[in-house]
Steps between C-alpha positions, in 0.01 A plus 500: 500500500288641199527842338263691369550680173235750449457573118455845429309481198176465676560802667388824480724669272349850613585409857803287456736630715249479832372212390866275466582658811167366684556172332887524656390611823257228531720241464600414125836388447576665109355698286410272161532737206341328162670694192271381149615622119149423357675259303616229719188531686181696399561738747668853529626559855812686662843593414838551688365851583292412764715175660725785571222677638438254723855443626475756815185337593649140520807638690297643715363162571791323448318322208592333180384605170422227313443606110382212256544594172186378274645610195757353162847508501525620904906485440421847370375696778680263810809785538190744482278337764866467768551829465154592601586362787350101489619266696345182344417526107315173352462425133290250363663153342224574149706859476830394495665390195815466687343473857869361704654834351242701659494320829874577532464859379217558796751393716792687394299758509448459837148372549383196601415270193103407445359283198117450491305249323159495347265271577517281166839557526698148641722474729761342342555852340707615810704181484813704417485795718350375832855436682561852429200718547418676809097496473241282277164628490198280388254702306171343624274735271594592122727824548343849359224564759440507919180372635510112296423199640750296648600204273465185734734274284767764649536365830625172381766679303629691795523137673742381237695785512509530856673140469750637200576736712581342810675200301760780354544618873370836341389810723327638231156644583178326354263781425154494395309741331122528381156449654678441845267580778484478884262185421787304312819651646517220742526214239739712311754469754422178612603407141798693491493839416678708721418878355109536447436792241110644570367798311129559504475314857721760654403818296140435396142405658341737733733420804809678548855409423616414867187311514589314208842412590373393824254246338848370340709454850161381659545208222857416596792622642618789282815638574491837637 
């Protein structure tokens, strides 16, 4: 079964709380929080402040919050993000200078441990970490902005992880983000991925968010 992560930075931000709800009580799985430093990424997004603001919401749902952390040296801010009340924190393999001391401090922490990579990024880069993190999410645009393209030399690299992953008898989620649509969600899973991340398609366009999501589980099988 997939989930459906929607990403909250396509949202509304002057109707966020009805509009993560709708997206919830439609049929979304988490709530995908993208935090950007304008450094890592040329982007300047959201803080701890409003994960936590968001916690009630995703209990109400009995939803994950899902915060990926587009910004340098995430070891910084990973205490800051668990105590805001995450439940899965990802950092990116280019941020970490010492990225299997960060994976185990996520977990300590008590979150489940996420590390992203870039497109140009390879994938021998998670060679030491994969046994032990709990998500790996394929970026299949160039992090900073919602609404890209999708990036169709991704889908081969969620194949070969997909394989990694089952090789190391992992349970680790494959997750997807960027340009993901009802149109490709299909193929996505088919090559792997097991948590689809959708911004724009669920909170943009002139239909409405249940519509949207619908479009998604009218695609595939989506978890409820």
């Amino acid at each position: 079964m997939a989930l459906l992560a929607s990403s909250v930075i396509a949202a509304d931000y002057g109707h966020l709380h009805t509009q993560t709800n709708d997206a919830l009580e439609a049929g979304a799985n988490w709530l995908h929080l993208d935090v950007m430093d304008g450094q890592f990424v040329p982007n300047l997004t959201i803080g701890p402040g409003l994960v936590q603001a968001m916690r009630p919401i995703a209990d109400t749902h009995d939803a994950w919050l899902d915060v990926h952390l587009m910004i340098d040296d995430p070891g910084r801010f990973v205490d800051t993000f668990a105590q805001a009340g995450a439940d899965v924190c990802t950092v990116h393999v280019e941020a970490c200078t010492h990225l299997h001391r960060v994976v185990q401090q996520i977990q300590q922490a008590g979150m489940k441990a996420g590390v992203a990579l870039n497109p140009g990024t390879p994938l021998s880069a998670l060679d030491a970490v994969l046994p032990l993190v709990d998500l790996v999410l394929v970026m299949s645009v160039n992090p900073g902005f919602s609404g890209q393209q999708f990036i169709p030399q991704s889908t081969p690299r969620i194949q070969t992880l997909r394989r990694q992953l089952n090789a190391l008898g992992s349970d680790a989620f494959l997750q997807v983000d960027g340009g993901v649509k009802p149109a490709n969600a299909k193929r996505l899973i088919q090559a792997g991925a097991d948590v689809l991340v959708a911004g724009s398609a669920i909170f943009g366009g002139s239909a409405s968010i249940s519509d949207n999501i619908a479009a998604f589980r009218s695609a595939l099988t989506l978890k409820a």
